[in-house]
Short mmCIF file of C-alpha atoms and ligand atoms in Angstrom, two decimals:
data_model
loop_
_atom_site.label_atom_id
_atom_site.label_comp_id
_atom_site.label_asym_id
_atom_site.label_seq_id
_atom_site.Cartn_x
_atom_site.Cartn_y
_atom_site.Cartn_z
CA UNK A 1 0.00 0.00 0.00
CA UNK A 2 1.04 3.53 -0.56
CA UNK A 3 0.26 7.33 0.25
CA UNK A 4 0.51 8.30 -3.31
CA UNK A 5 -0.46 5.26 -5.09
CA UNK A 6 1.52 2.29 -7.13
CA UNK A 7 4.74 2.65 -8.58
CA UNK A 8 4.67 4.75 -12.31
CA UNK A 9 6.19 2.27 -14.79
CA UNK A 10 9.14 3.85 -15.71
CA UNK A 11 10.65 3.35 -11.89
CA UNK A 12 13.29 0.65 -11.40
CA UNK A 13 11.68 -2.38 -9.61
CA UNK A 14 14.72 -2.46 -7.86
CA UNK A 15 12.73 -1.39 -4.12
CA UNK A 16 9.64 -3.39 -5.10
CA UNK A 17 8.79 -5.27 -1.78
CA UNK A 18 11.96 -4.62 -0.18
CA UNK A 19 12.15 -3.99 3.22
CA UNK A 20 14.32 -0.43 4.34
CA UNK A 21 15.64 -0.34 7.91
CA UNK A 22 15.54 3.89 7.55
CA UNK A 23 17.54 4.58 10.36
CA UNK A 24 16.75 8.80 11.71
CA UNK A 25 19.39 10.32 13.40
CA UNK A 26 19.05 13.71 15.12
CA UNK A 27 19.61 16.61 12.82
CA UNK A 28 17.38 19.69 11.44
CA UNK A 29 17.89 17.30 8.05
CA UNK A 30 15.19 14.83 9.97
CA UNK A 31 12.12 16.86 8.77
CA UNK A 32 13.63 15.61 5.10
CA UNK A 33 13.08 11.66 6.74
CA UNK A 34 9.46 12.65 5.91
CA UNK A 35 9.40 12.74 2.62
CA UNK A 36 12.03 10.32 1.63
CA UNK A 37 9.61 8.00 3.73
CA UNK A 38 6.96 8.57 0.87
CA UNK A 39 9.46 8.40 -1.76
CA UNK A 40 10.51 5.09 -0.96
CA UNK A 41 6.88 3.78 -0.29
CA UNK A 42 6.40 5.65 -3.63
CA UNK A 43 8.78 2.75 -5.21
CA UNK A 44 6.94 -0.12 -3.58
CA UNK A 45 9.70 -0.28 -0.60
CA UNK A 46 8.23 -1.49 2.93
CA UNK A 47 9.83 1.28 5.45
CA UNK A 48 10.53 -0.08 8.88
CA UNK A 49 12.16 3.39 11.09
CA UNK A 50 13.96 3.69 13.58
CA UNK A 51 14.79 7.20 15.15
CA UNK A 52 17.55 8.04 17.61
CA UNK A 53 17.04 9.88 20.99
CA UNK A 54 18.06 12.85 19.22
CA UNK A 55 15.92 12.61 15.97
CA UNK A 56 12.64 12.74 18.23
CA UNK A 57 13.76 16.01 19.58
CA UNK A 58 13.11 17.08 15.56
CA UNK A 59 10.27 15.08 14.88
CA UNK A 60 8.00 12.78 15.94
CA UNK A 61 7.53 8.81 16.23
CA UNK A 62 3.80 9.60 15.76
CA UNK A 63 4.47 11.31 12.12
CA UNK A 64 6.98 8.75 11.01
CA UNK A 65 5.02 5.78 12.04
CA UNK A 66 1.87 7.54 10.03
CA UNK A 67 3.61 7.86 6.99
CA UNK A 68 5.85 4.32 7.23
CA UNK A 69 2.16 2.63 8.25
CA UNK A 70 4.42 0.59 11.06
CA UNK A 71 5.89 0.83 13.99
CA UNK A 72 8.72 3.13 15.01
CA UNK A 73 11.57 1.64 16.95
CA UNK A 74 13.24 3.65 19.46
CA UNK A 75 14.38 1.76 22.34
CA UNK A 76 17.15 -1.12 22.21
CA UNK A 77 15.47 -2.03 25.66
CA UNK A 78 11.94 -2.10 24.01
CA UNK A 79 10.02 -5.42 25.99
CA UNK A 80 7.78 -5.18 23.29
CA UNK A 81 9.75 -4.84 20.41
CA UNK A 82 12.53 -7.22 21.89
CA UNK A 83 9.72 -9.97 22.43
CA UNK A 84 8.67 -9.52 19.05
CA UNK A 85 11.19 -8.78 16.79
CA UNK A 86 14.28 -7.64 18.79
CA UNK A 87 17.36 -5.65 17.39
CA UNK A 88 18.75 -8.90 15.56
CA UNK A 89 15.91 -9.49 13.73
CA UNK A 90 15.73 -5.61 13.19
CA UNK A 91 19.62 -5.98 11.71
CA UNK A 92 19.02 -8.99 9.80
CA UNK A 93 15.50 -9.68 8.25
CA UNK A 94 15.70 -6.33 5.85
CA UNK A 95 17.33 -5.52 2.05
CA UNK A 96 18.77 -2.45 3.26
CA UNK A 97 19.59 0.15 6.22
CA UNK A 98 19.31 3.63 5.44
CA UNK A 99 20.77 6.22 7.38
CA UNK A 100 19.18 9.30 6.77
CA UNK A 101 19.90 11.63 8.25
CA UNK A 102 23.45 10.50 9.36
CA UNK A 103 25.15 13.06 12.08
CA UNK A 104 28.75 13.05 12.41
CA UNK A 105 27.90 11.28 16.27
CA UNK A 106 26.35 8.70 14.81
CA UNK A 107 29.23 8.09 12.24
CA UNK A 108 31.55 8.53 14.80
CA UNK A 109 29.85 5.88 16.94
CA UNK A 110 30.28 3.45 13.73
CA UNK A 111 33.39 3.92 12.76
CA UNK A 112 34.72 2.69 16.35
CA UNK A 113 31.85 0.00 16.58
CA UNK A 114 29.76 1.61 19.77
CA UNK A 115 26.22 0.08 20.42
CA UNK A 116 25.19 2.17 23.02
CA UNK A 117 21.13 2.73 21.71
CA UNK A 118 19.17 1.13 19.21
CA UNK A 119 19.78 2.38 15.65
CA UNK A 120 24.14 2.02 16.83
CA UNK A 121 23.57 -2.10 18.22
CA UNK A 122 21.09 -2.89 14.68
CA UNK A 123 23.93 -1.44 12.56
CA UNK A 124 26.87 -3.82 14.80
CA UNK A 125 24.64 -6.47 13.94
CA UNK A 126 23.91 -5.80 10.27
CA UNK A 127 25.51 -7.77 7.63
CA UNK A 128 23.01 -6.03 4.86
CA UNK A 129 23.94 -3.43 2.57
CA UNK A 130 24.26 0.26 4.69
CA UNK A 131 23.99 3.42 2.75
CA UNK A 132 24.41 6.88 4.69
CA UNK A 133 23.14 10.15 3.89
CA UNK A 134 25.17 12.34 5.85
CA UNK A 135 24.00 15.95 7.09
CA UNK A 136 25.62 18.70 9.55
CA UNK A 137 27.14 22.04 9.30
CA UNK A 138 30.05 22.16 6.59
CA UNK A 139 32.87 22.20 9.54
CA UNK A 140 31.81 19.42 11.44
CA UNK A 141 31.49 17.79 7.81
CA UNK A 142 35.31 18.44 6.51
CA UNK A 143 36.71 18.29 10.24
CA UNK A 144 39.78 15.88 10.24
CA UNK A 145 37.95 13.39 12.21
CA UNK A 146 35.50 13.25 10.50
CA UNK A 147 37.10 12.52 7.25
CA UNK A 148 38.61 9.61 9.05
CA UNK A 149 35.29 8.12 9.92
CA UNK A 150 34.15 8.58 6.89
CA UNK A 151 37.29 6.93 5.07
CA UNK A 152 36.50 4.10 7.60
CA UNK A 153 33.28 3.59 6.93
CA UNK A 154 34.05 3.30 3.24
CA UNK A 155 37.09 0.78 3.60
CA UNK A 156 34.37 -1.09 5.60
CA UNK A 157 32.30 -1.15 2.70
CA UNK A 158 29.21 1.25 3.97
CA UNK A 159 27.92 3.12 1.05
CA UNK A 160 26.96 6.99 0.75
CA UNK A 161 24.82 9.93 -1.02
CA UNK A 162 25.70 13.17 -0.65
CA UNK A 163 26.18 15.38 1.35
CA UNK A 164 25.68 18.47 -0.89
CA UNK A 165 27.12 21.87 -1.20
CA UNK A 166 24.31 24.63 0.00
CA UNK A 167 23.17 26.68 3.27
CA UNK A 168 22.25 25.26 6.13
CA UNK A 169 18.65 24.76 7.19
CA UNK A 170 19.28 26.19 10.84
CA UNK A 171 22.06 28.39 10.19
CA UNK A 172 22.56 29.70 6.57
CA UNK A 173 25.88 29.12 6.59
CA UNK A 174 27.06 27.84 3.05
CA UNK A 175 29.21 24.66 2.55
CA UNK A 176 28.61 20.63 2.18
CA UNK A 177 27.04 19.48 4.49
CA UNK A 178 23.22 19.41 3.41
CA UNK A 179 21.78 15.93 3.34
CA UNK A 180 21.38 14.95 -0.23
CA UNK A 181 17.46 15.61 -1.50
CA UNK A 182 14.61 12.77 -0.63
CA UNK A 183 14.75 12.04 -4.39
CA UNK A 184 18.56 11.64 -4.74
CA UNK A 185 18.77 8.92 -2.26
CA UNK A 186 15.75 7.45 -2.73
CA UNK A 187 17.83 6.57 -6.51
CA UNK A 188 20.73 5.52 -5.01
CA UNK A 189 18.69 3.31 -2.25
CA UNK A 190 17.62 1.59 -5.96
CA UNK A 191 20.89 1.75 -7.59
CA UNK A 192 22.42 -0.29 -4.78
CA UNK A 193 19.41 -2.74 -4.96
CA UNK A 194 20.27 -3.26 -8.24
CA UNK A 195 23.25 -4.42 -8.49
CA UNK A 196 23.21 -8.23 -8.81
CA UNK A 197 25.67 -10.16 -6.76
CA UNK A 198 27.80 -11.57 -9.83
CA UNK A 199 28.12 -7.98 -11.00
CA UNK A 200 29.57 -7.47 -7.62
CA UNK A 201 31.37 -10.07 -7.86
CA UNK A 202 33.11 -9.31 -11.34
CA UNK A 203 33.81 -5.99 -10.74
CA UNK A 204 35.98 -6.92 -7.18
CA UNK A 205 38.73 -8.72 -9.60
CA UNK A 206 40.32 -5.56 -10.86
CA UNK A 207 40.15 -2.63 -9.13
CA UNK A 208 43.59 -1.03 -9.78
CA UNK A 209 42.11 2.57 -8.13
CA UNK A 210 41.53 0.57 -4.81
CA UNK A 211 42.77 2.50 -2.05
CA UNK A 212 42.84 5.82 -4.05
CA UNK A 213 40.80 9.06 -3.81
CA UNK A 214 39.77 10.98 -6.78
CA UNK A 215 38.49 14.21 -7.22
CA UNK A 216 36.76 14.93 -10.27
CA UNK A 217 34.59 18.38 -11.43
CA UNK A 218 32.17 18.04 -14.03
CA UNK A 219 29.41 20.20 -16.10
CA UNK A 220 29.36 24.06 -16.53
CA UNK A 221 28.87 26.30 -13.87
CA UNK A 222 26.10 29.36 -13.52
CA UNK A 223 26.98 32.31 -12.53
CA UNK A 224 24.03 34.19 -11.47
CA UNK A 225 23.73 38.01 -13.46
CA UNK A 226 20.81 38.79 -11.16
CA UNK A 227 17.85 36.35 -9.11
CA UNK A 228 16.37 35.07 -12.37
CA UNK A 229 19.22 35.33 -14.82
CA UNK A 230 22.65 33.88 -15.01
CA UNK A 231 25.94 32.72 -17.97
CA UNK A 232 26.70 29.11 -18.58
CA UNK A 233 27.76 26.78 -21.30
CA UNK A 234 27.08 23.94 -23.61
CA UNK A 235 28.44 21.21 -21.30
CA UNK A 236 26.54 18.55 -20.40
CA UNK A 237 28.88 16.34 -17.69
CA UNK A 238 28.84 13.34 -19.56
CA UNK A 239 32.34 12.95 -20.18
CA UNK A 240 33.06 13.98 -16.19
CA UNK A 241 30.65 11.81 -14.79
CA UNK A 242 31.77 9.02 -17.14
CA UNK A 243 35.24 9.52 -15.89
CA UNK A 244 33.87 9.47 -12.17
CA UNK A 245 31.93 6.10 -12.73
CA UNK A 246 34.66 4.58 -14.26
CA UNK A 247 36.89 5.60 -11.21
CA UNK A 248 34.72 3.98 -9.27
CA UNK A 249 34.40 0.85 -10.87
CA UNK A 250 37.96 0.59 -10.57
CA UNK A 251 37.55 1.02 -6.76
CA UNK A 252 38.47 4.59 -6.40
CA UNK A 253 37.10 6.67 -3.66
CA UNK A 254 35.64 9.28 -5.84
CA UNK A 255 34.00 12.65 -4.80
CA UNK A 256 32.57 14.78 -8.13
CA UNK A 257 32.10 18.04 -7.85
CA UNK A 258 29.18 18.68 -10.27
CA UNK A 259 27.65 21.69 -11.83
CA UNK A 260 24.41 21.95 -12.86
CA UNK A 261 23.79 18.46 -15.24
CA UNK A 262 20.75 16.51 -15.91
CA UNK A 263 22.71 13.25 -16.06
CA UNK A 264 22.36 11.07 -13.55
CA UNK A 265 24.83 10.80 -10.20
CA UNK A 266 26.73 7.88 -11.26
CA UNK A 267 26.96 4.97 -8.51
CA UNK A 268 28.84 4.32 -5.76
CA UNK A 269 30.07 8.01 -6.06
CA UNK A 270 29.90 10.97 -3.67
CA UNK A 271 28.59 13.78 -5.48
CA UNK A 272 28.24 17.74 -4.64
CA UNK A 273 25.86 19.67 -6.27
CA UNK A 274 27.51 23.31 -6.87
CA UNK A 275 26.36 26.00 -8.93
CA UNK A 276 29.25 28.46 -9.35
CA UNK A 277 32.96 28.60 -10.38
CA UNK A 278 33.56 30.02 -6.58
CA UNK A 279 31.75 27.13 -4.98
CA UNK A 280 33.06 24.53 -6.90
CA UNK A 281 36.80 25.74 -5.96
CA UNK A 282 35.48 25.68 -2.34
CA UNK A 283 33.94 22.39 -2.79
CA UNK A 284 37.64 21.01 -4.72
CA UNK A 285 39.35 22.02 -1.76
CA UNK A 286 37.51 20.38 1.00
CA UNK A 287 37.45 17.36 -0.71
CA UNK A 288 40.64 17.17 -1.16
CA UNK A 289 43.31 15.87 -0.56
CA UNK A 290 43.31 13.08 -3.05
CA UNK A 291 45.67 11.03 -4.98
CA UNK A 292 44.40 12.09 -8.28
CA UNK A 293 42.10 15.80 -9.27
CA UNK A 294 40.67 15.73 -12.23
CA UNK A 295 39.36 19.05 -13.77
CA UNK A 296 36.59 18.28 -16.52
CA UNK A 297 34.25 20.80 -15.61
CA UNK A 298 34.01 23.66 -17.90
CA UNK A 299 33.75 26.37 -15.56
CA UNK A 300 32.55 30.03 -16.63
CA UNK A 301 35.24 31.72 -16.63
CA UNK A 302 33.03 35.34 -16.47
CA UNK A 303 30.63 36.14 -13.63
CA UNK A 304 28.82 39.14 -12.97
CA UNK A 305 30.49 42.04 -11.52
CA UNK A 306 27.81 43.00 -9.38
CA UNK A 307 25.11 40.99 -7.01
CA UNK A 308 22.12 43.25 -8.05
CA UNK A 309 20.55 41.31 -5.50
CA UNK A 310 17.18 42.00 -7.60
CA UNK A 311 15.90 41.66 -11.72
CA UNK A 312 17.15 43.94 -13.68
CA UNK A 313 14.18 45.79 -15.07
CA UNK A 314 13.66 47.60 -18.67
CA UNK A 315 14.10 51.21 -18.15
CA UNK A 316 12.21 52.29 -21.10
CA UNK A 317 15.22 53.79 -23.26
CA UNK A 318 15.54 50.72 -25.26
CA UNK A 319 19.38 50.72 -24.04
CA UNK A 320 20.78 47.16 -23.05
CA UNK A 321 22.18 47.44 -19.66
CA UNK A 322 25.36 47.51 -19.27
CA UNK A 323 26.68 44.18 -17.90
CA UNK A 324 30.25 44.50 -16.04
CA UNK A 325 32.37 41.01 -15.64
CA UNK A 326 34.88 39.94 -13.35
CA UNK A 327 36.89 37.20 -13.75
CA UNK A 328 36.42 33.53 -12.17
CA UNK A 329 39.10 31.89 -10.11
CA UNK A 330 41.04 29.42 -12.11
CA UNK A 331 40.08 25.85 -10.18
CA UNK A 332 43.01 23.90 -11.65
CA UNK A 333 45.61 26.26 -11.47
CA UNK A 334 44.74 27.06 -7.68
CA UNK A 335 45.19 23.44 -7.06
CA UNK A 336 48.10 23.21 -9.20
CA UNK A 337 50.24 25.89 -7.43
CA UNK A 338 48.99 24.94 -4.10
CA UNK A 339 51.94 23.57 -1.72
CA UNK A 340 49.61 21.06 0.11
CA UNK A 341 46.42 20.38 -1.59
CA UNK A 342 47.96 19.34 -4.96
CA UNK A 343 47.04 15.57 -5.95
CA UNK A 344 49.77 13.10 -6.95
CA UNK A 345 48.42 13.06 -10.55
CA UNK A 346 46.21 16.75 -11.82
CA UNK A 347 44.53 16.33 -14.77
CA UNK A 348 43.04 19.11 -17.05
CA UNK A 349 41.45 19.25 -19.92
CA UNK A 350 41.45 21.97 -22.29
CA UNK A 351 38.50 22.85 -24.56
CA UNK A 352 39.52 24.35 -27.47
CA UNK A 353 37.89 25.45 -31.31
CA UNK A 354 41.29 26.30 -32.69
CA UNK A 355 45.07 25.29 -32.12
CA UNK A 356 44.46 22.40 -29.98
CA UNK A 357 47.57 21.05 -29.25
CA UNK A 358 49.51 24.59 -28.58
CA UNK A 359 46.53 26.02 -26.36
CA UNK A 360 46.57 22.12 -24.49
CA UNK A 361 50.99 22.85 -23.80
CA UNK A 362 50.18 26.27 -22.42
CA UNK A 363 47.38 25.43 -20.26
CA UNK A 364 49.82 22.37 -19.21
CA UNK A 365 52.59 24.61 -18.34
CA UNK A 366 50.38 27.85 -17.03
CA UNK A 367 48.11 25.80 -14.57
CA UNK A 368 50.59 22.78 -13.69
CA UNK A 369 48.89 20.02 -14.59
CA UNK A 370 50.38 17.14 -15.46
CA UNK A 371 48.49 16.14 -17.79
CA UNK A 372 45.88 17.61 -20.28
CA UNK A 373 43.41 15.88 -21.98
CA UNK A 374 42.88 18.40 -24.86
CA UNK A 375 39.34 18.41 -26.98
CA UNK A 376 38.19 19.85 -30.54
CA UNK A 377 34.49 21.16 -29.34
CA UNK A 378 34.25 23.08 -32.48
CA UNK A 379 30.49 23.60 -33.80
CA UNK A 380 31.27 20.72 -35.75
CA UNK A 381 32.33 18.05 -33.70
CA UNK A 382 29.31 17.65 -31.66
CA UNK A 383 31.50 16.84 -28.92
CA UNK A 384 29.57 19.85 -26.21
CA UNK A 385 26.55 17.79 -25.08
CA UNK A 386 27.15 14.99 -27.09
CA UNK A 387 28.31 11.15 -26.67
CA UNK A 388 31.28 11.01 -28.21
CA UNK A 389 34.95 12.83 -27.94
CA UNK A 390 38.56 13.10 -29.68
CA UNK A 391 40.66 13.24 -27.11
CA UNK A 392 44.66 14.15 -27.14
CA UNK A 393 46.62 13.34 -23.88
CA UNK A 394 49.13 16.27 -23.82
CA UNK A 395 51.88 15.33 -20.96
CA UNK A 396 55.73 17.29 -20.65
CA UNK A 397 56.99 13.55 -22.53
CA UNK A 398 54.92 14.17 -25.66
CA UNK A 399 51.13 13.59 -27.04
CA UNK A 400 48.98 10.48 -27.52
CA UNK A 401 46.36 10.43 -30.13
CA UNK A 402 43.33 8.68 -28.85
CA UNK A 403 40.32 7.66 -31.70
CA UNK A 404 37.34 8.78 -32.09
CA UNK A 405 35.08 7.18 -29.39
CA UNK A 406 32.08 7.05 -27.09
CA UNK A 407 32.91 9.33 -23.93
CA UNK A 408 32.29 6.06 -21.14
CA UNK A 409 35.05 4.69 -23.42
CA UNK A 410 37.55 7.78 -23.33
CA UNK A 411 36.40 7.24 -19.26
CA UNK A 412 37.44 3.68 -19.32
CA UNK A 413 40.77 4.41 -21.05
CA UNK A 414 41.88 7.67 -19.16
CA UNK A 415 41.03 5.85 -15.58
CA UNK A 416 43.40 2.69 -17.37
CA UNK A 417 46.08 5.34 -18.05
CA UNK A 418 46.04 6.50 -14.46
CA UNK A 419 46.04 3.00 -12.85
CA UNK A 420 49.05 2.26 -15.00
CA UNK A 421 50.85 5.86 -13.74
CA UNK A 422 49.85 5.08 -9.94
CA UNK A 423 51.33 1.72 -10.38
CA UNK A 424 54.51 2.58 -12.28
CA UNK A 425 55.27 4.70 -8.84
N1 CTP B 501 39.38 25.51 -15.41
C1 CTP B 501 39.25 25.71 -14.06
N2 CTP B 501 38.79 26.92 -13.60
C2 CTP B 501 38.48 27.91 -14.46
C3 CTP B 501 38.61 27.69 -15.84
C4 CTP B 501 39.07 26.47 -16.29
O1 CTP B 501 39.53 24.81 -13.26
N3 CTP B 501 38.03 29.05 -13.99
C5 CTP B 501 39.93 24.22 -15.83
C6 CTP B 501 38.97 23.36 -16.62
O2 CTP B 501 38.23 22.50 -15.77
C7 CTP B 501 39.92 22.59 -17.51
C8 CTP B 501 41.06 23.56 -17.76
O3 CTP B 501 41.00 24.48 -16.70
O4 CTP B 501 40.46 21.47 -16.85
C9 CTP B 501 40.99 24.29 -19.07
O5 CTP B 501 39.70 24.85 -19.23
P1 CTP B 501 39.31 25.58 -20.60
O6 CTP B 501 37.90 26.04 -20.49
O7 CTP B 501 39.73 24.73 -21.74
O8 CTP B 501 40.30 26.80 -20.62
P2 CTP B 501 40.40 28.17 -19.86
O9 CTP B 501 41.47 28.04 -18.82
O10 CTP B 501 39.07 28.60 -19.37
O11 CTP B 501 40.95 29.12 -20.99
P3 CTP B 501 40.24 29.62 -22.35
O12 CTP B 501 38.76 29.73 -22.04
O13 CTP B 501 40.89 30.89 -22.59
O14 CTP B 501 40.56 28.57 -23.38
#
């Protein structure tokens, strides 16, 4: 049964009668529990919650359990619940535990294996699939320790969505930190369903990126000219969210930092939403470090001079307005001249309509990358927005020639390239 009736056709089957541990952990991001409840229930999932202490000082057992149509767990001491199910059963008979919110406490509590409440002993006892969706304030989010649980959590084979770049709920401060949207983890809740076991399987045999983190940026960027108006470009962030699946396949930790795409967040990825060239170079450097950056994003390199802060209105004459720009901040040159956040391996790429290969050395040489993968997007080529590229890698030791091919292949090749360079070290 469901609040907003069956399944449409065109969604994935993949939560069809499963049954979600959603696990709510206490953060302002709770009130989003709500709706990601319905999302889920939307997809045919069975949600069975269970809310922290400090999640019912957000919202209430009473809502949850009205929109999950079961019962919320709450106490690892529950006579009840212990007669009847108990926390084992809770951590065993279930397809997946979300953890939505997930604070840093409750991480933190995980990553050192403390049971000390419900939702904490369930997830010591779980041997199903755990996906997070982390929210708190951007500090707590790229505080040292916290980057080690996370990293922990990972190597222990937890899964996670989000968080995103954008202001906090309570305070308005702007960073990552937000808890990815209702929708956005509802599709990667069905993305891990998904996968079969034998694809699972395969994919363990080679992963020459295990161990490694990559940053990647992908898509344009917007820069806003007033509330309703802003500059972008052509790109699409296929060929940088190609590059980020394919890093992942190959077992890389991989953050993308995305502009505004309508591709889909490729799996097993952590991806930040950013809209700007400013807060994309924000959102590069608290990801990083990494072993390997690389820069596919086309990022504006304009933006508006001024925040009019309001539309700019006709004023009769017939006069354009005058529109003043200021130049961006260059992402991969910051990182490349930056004693301690520089990757092991920085890859650009260089978008050019006319003397490729000259334009590809300079930006080499002028940003210090170490590599450039240099593109013809000429009106011609089709390659803006399309499926395929012709690629050039320009390095300091000369230039390789790569074919004509799809981008996920240009992916697959370039993240072959960089296991062989990691390895050759
Ligand atoms: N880049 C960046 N930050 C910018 C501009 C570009 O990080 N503000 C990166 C791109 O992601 C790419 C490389 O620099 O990896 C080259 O980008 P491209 O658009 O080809 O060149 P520009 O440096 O913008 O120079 P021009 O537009 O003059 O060709």
């Amino acid at each position: 049964m469901s609040d907003t009736g069956p399944p449409s056709p065109d969604e994935g089957p993949a939560l069809r009668d499963k049954r979600v541990v959603l696990i709510i952990s206490g953060g302002i991001a709770a009130y989003k529990s709500l709706d990601l409840i319905r999302r889920l229930r939307e997809r045919g999932a069975h949600v069975i919650p269970i809310m922290t202490r400090g999640a019912q000082q957000f919202i209430t057992p009473l809502a949850v359990g009205a929109l999950a149509a079961d019962k919320v767990y709450t106490d690892l001491f529950d006579r009840e619940a212990e007669h009847d199910v108990g926390h084992i059963r809770l951590a065993r008979d279930n397809d997946l535990i979300l953890i939505a919110p997930a604070t840093a406490d409750l991480m933190a509590k995980m990553a050192h294996g403390i049971a000390d409440d419900l939702a904490t002993a369930v997830l010591l006892a779980t041997d199903t699939p755990v996906l997070l969706a982390p929210a708190m304030n951007p500090k707590m989010w790229s505080h040292p320790a916290t980057k080690r649980n996370v990293e922990t959590l990972r190597g222990d084979g937890l899964f996670f969505v989000g968080p995103d770049q954008g202001e906090m709920a309570e305070s308005g401060e702007a960073g990552v930190g937000r808890m990815a949207e209702p929708l956005t983890i509802a599709d990667a809740a069905e993305a891990l369903l998904s996968q079969s076991p034998e694809a699972e399987r395969g994919s363990a045999q080679h992963k020459p990126l295990a161990g490694r983190h990559v940053v990647i940026t992908s898509g344009p960027t917007h820069e806003p000219i007033d509330p309703v108006r802003y500059i972008a470009n052509r790109s699409s962030g296929k060929q940088g969210h190609a590059i980020a699946a394919a890093a992942a396949k190959a077992g890389a930790r991989v953050t993308l930092i995305s502009g505004p795409v309508t591709v889909a967040e490729p799996e097993d990825v952590t991806t930040i939403h950013v809209e700007s060239a400013r807060d994309m170079l924000q959102a590069v450097k608290d990801a990083l470090p990494a072993d390997v950056a690389i820069m596919a994003a086309a990022v504006a390199d304009w933006r508006a001079a001024a925040d009019t802060g309001h539309k700019i209105k006709k004023d009769g004459s017939g006069a354009p307005p005058a529109l003043d720009l200021v130049e961006n901040p260059d992402i991969l040159a910051t990182i490349g001249h930056h004693d301690t956040l520089r990757p092991l391996l920085l890859i650009g790429f260089a978008a050019e309509t006319q003397n490729l290969v000259d334009n590809a050395r300079s930006k080499l040489a002028r940003k210090r990358a170490d590599w450039i993968v240099a593109n013809d997007v000429g009106p011609d080529t089709g390659v803006m927005g399309g499926d395929a590229n012709t690629v050039r890698i320009v390095t300091a030791d000369g230039i390789e020639d790569w074919p004509r091919m799809d981008k996920t292949e240009v992916a697959t090749r370039l993240i072959t390239k960089i296991g062989d360079f990691l390895s050759s070290r």
